[in-house]
JSON list of C-alpha atoms in Angstrom, two decimals:
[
{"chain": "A", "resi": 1, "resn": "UNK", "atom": "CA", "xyz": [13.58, 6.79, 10.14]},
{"chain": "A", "resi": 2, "resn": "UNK", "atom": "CA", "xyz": [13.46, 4.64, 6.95]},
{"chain": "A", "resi": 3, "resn": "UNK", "atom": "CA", "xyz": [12.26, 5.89, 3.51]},
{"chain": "A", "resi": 4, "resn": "UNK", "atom": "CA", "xyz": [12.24, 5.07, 0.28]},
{"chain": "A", "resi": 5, "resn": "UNK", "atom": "CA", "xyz": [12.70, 6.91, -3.36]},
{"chain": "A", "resi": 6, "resn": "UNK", "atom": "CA", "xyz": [11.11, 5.54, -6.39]},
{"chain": "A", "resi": 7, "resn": "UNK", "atom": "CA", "xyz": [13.29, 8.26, -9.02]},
{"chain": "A", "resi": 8, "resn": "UNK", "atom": "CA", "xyz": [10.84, 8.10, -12.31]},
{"chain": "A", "resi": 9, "resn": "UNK", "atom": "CA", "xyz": [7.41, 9.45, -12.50]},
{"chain": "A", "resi": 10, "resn": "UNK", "atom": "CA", "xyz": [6.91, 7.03, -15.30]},
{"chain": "A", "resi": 11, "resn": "UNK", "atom": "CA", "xyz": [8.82, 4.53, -17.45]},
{"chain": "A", "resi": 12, "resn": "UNK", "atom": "CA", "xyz": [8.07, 3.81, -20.95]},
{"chain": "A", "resi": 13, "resn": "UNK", "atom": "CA", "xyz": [8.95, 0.22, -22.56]},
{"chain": "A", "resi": 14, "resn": "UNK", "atom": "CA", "xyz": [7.91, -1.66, -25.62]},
{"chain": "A", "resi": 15, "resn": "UNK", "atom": "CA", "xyz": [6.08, -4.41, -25.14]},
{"chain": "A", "resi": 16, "resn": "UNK", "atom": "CA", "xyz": [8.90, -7.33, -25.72]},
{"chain": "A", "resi": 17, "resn": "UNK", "atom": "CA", "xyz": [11.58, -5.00, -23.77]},
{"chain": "A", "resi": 18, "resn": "UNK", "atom": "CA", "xyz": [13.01, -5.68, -20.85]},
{"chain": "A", "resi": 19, "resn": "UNK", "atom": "CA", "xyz": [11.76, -3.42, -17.66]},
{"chain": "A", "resi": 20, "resn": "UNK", "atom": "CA", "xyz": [13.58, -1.96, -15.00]},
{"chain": "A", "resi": 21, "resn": "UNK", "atom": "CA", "xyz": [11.60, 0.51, -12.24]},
{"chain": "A", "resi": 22, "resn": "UNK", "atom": "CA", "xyz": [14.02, 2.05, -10.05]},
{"chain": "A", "resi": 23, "resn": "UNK", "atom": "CA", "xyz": [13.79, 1.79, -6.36]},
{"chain": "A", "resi": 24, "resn": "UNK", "atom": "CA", "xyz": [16.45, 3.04, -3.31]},
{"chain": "A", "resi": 25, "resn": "UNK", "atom": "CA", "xyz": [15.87, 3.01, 0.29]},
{"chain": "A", "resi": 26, "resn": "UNK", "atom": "CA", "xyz": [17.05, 4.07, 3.79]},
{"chain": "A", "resi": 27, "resn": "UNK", "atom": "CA", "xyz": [17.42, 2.18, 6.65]},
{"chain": "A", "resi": 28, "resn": "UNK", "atom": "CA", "xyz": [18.70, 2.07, 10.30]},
{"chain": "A", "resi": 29, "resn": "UNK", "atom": "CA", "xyz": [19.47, -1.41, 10.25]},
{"chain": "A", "resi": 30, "resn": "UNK", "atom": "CA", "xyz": [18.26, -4.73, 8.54]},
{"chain": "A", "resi": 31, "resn": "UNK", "atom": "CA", "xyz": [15.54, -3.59, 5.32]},
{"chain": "A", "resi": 32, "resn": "UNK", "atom": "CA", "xyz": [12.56, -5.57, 4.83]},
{"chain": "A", "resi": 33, "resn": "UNK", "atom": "CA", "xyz": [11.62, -4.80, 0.98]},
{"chain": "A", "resi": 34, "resn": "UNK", "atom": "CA", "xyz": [8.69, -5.22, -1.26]},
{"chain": "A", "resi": 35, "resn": "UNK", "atom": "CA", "xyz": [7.11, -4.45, -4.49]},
{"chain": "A", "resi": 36, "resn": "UNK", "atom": "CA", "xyz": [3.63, -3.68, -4.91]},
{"chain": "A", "resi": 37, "resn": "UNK", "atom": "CA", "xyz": [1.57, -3.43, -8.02]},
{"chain": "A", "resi": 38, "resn": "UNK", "atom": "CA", "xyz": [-1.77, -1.68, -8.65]},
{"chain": "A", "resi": 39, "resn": "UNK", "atom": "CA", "xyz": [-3.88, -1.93, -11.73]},
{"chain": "A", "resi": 40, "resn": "UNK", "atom": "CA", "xyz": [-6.76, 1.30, -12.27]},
{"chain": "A", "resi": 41, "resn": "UNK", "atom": "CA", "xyz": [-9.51, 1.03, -9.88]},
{"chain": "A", "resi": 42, "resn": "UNK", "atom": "CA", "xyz": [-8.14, -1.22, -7.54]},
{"chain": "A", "resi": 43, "resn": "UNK", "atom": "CA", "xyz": [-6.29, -2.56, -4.48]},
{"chain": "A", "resi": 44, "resn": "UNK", "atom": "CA", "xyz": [-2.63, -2.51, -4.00]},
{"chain": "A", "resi": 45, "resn": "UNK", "atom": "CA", "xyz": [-1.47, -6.41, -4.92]},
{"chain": "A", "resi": 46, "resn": "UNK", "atom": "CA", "xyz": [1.99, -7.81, -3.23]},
{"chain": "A", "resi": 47, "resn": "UNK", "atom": "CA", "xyz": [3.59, -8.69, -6.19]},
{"chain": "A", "resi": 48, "resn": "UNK", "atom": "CA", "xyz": [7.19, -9.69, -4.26]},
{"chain": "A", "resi": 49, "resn": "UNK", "atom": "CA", "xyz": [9.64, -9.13, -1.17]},
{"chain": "A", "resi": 50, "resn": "UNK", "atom": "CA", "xyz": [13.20, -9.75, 0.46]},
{"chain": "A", "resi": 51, "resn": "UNK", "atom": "CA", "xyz": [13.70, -10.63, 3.98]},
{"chain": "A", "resi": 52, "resn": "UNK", "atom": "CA", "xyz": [16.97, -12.37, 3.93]},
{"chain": "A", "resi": 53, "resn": "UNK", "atom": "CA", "xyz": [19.19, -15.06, 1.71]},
{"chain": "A", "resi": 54, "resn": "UNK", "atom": "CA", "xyz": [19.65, -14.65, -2.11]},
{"chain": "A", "resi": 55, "resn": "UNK", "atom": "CA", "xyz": [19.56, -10.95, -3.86]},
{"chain": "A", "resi": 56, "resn": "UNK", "atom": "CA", "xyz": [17.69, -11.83, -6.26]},
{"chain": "A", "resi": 57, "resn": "UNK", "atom": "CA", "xyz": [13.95, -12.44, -5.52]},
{"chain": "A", "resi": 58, "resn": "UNK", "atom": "CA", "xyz": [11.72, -14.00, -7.66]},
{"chain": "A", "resi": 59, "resn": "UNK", "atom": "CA", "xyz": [7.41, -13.09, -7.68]},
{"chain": "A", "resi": 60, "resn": "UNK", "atom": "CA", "xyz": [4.50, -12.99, -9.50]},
{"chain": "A", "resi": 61, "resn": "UNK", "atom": "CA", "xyz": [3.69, -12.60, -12.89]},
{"chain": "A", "resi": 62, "resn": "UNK", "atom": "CA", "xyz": [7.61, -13.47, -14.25]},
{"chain": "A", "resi": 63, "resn": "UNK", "atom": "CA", "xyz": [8.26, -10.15, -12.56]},
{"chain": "A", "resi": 64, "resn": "UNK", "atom": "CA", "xyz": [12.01, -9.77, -9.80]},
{"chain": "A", "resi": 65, "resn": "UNK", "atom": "CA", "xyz": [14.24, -7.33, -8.21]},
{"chain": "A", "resi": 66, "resn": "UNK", "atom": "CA", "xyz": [17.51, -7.27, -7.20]},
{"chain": "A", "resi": 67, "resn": "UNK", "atom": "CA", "xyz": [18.88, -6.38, -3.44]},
{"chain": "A", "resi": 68, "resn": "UNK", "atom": "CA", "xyz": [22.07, -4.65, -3.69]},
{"chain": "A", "resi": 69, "resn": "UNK", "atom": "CA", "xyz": [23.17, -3.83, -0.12]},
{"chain": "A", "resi": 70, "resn": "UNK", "atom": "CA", "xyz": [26.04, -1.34, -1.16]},
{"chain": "A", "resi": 71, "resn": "UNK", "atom": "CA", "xyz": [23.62, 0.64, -3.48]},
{"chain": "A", "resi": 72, "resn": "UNK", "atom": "CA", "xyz": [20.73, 0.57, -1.12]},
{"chain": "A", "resi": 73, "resn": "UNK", "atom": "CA", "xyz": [18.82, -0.59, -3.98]},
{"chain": "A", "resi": 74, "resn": "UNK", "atom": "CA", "xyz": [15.73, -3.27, -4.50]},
{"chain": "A", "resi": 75, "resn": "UNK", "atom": "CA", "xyz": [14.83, -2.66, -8.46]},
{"chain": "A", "resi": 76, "resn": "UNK", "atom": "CA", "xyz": [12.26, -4.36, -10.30]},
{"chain": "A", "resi": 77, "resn": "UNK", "atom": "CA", "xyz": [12.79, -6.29, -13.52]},
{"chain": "A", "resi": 78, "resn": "UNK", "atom": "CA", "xyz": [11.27, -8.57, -15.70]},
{"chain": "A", "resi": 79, "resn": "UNK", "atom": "CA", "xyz": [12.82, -9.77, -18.87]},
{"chain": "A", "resi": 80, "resn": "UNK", "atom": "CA", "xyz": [10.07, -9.30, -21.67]},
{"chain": "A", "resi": 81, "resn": "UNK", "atom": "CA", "xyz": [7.46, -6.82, -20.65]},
{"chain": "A", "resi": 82, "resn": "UNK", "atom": "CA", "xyz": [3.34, -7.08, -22.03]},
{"chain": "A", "resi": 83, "resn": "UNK", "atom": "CA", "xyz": [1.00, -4.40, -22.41]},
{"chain": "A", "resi": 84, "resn": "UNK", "atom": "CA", "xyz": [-0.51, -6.03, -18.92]},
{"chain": "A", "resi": 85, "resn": "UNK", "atom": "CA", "xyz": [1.96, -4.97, -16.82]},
{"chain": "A", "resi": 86, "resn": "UNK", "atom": "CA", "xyz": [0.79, -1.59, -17.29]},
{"chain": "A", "resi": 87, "resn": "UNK", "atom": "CA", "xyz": [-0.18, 0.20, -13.90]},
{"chain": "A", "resi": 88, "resn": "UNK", "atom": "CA", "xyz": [1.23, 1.77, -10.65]},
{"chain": "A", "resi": 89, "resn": "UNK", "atom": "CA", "xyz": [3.93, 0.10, -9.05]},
{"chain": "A", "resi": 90, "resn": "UNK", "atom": "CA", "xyz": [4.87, 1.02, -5.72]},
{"chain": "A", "resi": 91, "resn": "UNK", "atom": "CA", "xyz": [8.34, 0.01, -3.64]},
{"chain": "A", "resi": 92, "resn": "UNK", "atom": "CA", "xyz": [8.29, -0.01, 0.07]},
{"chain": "A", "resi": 93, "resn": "UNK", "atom": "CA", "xyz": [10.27, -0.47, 2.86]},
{"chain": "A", "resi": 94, "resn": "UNK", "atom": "CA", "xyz": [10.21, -1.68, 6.91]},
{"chain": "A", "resi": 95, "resn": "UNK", "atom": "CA", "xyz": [13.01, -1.64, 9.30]},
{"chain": "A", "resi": 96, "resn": "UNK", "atom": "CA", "xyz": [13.34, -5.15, 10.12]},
{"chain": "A", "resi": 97, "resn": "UNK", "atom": "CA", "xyz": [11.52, -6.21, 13.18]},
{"chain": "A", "resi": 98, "resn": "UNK", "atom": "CA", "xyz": [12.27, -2.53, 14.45]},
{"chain": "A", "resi": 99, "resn": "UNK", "atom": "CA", "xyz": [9.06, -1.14, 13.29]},
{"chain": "A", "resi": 100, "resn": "UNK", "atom": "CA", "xyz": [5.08, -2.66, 12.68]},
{"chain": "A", "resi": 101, "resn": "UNK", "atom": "CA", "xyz": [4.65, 0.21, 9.71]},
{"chain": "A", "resi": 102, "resn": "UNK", "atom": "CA", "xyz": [6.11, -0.07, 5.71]},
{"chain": "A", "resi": 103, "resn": "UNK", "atom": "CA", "xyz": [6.65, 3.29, 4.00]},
{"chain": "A", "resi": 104, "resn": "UNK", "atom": "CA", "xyz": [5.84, 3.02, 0.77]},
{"chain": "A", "resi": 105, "resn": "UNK", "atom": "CA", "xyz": [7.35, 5.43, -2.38]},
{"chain": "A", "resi": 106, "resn": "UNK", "atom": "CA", "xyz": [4.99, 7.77, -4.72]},
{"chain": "A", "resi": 107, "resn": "UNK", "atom": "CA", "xyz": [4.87, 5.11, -7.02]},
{"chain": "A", "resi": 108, "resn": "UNK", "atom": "CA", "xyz": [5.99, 4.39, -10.57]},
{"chain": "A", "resi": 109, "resn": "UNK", "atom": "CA", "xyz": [3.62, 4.94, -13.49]},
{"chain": "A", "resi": 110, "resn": "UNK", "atom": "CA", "xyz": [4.90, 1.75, -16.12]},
{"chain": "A", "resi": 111, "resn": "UNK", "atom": "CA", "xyz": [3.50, 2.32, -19.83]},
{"chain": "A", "resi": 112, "resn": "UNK", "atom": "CA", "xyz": [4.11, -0.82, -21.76]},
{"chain": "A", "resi": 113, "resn": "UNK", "atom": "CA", "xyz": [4.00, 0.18, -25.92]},
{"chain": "A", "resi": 114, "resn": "UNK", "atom": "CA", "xyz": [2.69, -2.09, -28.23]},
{"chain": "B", "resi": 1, "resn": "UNK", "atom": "CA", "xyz": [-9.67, -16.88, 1.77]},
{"chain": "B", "resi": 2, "resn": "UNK", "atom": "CA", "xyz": [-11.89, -14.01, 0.16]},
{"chain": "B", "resi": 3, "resn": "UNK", "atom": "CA", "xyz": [-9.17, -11.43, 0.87]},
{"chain": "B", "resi": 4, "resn": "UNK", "atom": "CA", "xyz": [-9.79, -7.80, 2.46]},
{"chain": "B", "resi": 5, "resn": "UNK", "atom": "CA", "xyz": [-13.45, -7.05, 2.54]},
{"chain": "B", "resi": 6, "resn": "UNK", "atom": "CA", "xyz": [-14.46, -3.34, 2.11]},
{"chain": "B", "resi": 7, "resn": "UNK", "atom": "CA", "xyz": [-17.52, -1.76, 1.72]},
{"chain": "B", "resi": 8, "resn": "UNK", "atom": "CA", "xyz": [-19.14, -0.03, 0.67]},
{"chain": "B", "resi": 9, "resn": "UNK", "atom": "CA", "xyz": [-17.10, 0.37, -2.79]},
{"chain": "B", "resi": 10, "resn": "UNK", "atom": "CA", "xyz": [-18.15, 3.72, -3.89]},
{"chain": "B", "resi": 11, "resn": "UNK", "atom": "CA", "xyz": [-19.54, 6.68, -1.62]},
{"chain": "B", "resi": 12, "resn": "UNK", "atom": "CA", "xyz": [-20.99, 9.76, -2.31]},
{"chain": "B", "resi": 13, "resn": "UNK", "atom": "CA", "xyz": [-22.35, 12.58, 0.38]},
{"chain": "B", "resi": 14, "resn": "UNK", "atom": "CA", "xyz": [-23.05, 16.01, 0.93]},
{"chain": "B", "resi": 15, "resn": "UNK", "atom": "CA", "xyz": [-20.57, 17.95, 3.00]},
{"chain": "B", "resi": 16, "resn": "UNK", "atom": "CA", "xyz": [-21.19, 17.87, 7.07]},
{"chain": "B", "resi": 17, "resn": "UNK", "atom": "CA", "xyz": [-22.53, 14.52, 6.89]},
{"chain": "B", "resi": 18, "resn": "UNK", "atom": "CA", "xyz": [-20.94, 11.51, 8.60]},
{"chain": "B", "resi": 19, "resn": "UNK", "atom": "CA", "xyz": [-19.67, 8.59, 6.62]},
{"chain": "B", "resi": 20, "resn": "UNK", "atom": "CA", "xyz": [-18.42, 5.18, 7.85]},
{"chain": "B", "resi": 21, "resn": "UNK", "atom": "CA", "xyz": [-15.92, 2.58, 6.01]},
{"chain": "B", "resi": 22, "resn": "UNK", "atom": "CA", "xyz": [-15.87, -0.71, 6.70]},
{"chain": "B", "resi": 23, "resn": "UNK", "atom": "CA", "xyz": [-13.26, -3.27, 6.48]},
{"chain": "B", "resi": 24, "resn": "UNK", "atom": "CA", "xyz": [-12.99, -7.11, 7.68]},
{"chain": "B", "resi": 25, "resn": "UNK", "atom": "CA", "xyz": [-9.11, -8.03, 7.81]},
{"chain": "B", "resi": 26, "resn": "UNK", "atom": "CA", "xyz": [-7.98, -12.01, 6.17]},
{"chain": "B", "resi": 27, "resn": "UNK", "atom": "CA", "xyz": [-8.61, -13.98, 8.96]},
{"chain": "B", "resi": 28, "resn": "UNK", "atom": "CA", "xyz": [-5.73, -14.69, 11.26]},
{"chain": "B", "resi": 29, "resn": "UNK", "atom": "CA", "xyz": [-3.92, -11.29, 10.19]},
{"chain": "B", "resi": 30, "resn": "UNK", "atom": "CA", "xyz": [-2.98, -9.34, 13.44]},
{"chain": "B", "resi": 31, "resn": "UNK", "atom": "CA", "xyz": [-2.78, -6.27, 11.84]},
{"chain": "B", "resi": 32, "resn": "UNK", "atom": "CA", "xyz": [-4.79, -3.70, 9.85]},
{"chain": "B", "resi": 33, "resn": "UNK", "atom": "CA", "xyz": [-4.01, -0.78, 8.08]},
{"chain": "B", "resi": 34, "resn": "UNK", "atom": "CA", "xyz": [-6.09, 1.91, 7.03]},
{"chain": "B", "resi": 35, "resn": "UNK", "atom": "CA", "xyz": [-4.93, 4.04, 4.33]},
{"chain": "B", "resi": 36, "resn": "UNK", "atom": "CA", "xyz": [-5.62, 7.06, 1.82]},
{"chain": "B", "resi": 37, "resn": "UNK", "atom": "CA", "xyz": [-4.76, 7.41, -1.46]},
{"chain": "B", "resi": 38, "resn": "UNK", "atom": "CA", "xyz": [-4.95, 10.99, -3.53]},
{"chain": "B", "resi": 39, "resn": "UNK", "atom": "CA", "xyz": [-3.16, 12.25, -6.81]},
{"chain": "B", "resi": 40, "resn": "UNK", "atom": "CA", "xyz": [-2.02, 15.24, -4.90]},
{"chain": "B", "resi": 41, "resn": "UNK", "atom": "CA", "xyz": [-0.67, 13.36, -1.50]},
{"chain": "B", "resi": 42, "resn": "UNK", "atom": "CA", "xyz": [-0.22, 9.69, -2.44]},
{"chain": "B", "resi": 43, "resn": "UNK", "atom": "CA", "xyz": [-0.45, 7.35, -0.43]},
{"chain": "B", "resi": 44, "resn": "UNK", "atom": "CA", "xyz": [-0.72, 7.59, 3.47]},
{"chain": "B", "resi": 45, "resn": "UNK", "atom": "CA", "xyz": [-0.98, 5.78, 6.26]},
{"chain": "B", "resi": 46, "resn": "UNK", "atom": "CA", "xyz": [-4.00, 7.13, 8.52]},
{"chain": "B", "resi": 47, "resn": "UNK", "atom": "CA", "xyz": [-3.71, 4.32, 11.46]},
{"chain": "B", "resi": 48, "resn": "UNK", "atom": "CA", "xyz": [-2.48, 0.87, 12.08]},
{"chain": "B", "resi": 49, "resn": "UNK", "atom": "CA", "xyz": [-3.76, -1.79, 14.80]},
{"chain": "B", "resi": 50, "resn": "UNK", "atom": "CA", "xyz": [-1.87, -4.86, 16.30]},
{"chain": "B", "resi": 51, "resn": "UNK", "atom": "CA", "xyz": [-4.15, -6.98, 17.70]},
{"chain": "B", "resi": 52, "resn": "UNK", "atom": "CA", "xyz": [-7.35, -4.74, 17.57]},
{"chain": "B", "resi": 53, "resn": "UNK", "atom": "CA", "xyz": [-5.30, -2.47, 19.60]},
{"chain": "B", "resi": 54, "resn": "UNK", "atom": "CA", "xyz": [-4.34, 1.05, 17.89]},
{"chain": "B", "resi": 55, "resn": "UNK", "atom": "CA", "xyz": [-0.90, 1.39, 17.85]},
{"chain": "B", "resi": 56, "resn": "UNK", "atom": "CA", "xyz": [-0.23, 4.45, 15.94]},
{"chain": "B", "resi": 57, "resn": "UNK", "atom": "CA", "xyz": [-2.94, 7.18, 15.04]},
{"chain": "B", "resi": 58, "resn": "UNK", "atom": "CA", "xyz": [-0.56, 10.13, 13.87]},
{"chain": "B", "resi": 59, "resn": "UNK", "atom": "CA", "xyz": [-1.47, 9.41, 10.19]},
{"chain": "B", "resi": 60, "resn": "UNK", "atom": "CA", "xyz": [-5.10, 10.74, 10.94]},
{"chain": "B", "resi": 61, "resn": "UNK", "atom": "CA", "xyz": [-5.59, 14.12, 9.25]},
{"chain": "B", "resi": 62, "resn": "UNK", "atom": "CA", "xyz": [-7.55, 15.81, 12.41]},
{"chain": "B", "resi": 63, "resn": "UNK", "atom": "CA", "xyz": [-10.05, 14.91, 14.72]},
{"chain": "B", "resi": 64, "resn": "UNK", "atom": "CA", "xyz": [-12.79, 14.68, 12.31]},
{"chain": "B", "resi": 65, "resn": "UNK", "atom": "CA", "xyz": [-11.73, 11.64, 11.65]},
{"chain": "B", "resi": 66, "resn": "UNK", "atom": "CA", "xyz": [-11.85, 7.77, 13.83]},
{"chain": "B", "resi": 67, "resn": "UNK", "atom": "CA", "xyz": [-11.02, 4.22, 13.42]},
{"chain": "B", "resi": 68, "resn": "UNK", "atom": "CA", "xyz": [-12.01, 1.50, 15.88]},
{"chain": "B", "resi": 69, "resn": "UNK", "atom": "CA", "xyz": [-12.13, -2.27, 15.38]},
{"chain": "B", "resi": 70, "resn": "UNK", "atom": "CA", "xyz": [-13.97, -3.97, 18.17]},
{"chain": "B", "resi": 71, "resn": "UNK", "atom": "CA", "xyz": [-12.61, -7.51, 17.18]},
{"chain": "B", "resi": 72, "resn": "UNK", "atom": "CA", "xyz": [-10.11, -9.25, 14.82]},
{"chain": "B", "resi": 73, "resn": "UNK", "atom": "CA", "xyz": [-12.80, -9.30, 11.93]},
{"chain": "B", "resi": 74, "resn": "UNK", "atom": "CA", "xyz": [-13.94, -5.91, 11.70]},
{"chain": "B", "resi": 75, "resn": "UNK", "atom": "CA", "xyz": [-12.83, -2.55, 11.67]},
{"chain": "B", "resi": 76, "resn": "UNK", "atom": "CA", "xyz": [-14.44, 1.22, 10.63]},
{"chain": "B", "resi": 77, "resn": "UNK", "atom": "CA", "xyz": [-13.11, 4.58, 9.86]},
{"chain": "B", "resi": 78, "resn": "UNK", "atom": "CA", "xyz": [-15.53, 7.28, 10.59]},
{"chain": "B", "resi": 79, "resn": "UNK", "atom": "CA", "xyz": [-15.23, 11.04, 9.22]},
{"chain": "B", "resi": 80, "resn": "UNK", "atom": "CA", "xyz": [-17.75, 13.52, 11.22]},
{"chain": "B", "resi": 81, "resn": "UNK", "atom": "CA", "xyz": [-18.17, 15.94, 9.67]},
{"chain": "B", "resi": 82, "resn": "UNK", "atom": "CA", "xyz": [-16.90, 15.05, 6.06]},
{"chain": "B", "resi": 83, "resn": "UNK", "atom": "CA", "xyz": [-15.92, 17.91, 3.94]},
{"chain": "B", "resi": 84, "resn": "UNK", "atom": "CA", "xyz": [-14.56, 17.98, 0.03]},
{"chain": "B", "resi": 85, "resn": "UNK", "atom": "CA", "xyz": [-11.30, 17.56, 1.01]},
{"chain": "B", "resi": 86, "resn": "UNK", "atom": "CA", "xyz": [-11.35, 14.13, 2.32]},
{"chain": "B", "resi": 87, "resn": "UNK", "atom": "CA", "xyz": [-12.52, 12.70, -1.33]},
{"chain": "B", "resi": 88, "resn": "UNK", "atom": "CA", "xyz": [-10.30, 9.99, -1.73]},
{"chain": "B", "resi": 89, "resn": "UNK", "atom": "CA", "xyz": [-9.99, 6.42, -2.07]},
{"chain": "B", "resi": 90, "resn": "UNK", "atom": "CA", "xyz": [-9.86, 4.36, 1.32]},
{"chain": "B", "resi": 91, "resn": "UNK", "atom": "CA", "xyz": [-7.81, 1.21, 1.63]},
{"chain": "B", "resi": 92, "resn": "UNK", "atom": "CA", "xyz": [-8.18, -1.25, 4.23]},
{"chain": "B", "resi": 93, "resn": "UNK", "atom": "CA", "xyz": [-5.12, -3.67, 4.71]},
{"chain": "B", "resi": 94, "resn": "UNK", "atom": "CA", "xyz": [-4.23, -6.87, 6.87]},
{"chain": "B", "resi": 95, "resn": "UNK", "atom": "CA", "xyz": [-0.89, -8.55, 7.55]},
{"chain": "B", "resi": 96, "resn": "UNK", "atom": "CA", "xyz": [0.56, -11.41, 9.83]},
{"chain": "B", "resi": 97, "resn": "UNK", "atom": "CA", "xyz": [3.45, -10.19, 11.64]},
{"chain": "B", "resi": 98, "resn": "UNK", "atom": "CA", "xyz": [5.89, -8.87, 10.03]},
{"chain": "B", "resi": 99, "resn": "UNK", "atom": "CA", "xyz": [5.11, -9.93, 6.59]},
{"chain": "B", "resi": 100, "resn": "UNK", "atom": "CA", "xyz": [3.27, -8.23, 3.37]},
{"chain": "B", "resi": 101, "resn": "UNK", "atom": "CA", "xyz": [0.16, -6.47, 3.78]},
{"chain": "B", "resi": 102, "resn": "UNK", "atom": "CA", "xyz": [-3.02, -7.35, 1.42]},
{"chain": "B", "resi": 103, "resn": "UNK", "atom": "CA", "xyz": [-5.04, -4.61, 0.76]},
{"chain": "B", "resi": 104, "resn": "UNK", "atom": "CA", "xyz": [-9.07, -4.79, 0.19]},
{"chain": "B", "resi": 105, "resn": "UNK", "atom": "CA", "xyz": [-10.13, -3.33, -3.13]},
{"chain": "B", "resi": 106, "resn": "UNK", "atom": "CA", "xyz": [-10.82, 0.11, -1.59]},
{"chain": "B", "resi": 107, "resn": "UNK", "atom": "CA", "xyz": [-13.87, 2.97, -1.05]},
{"chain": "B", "resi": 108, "resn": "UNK", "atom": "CA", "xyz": [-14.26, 5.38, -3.26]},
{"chain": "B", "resi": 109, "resn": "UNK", "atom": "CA", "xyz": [-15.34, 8.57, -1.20]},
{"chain": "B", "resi": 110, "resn": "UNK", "atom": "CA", "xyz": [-17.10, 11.43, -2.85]},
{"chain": "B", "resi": 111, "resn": "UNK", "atom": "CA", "xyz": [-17.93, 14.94, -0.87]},
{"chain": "B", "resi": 112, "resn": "UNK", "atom": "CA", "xyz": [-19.61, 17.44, -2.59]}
]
């Protein structure tokens, strides 16, 4: 069965730093990834995914992660973080076409410092 | 597209009474998710349908709790009775096949 581990609680960056928020997963075969992001009092918003083709995918708000096969990785980055990004950002994971469901991690708590 | 409609937003009740969530999916989405989100648990995935069909119910805490959805743009989750421990906030979601889900902006459910 596929999960997913998001390591940190919560990750602490100045706002002008560049932001990393750690995500590994498990998977049987072929790992359909995304990144999630939700602000206080609301929905969960798709912020980015990978399917297939280059590592390195590119979403919203200047934010992108990295697939690294070998490390079973799929962390989130963005070069010069704001005191917006603040919120709950959640990794998840689905099997490919293998399975309709995505497990998603406990989420990562990002304070940006002014 | 207005996104994932839920309603209502905010819900409070007395314990042993029946509440209802509402959700209409993004139209043309063949799926819809219904989840619960806690500080203690998370989030969790209560049911999921494909096509107004429910595919997999195990997520549902017990059998207090139901989800049908009678067409492609409208789906409930019913809790009879409710009790304090199913506060929580409700999400609805929709996807197309076998991409990212949207979620609706969520019920917030109060038992006392």
């Amino acid at each position: 069965a596929q999960s997913v581990a998001q390591p940190e609680d919560q990750v602490n960056v100045a706002e002008g730093n560049p932001l990393t928020v750690k995500c590994t997963y498990s998977v049987s075969g072929n790992p359909y990834l995304f990144w999630y992001v939700q602000y206080p009092n609301r929905g969960l918003q798709f912020l980015l995914k990978y399917i297939t083709g280059d590592n390195l995918v590119k979403g919203s708000y200047g934010f992108e992660a990295e697939f690294n096969k070998s490390q079973t990785s799929f962390h989130l980055k963005k070069p010069s973080a704001l005191v917006s990004d603040s919120a709950l950002y959640f990794c998840a994971v689905r099997e490919g076409k293998l399975d309709d469901k995505i497990i998603f991690g406990k989420g990562t708590r990002l304070h940006i410092l002014p | 597209d207005a996104g994932v409609i839920q309603s209502p937003r905010h819900e409070v009740t007395e314990m042993g009474q029946e509440v209802t969530l509402r959700c209409k999916p993004i139209s043309g989405h063949d799926y819809l998710f219904w989840y619960r989100q806690t500080m203690m648990r998370g989030l969790e995935l209560l049911i999921y349908f494909n096509n107004n069909v429910p595919i997999d119910d195990s997520g549902m805490p017990e059998d207090r709790f139901s989800a049908k959805m009678p067409n492609a743009s409208f789906s409930t989750l019913k809790i009879q009775p409710s009790e304090p421990r199913d506060s929580a906030v409700y999400f609805c979601a929709s996807s197309s096949t076998y991409y990212e889900q949207y979620f609706g902006p969520g019920t917030r459910l109060t038992v006392t």
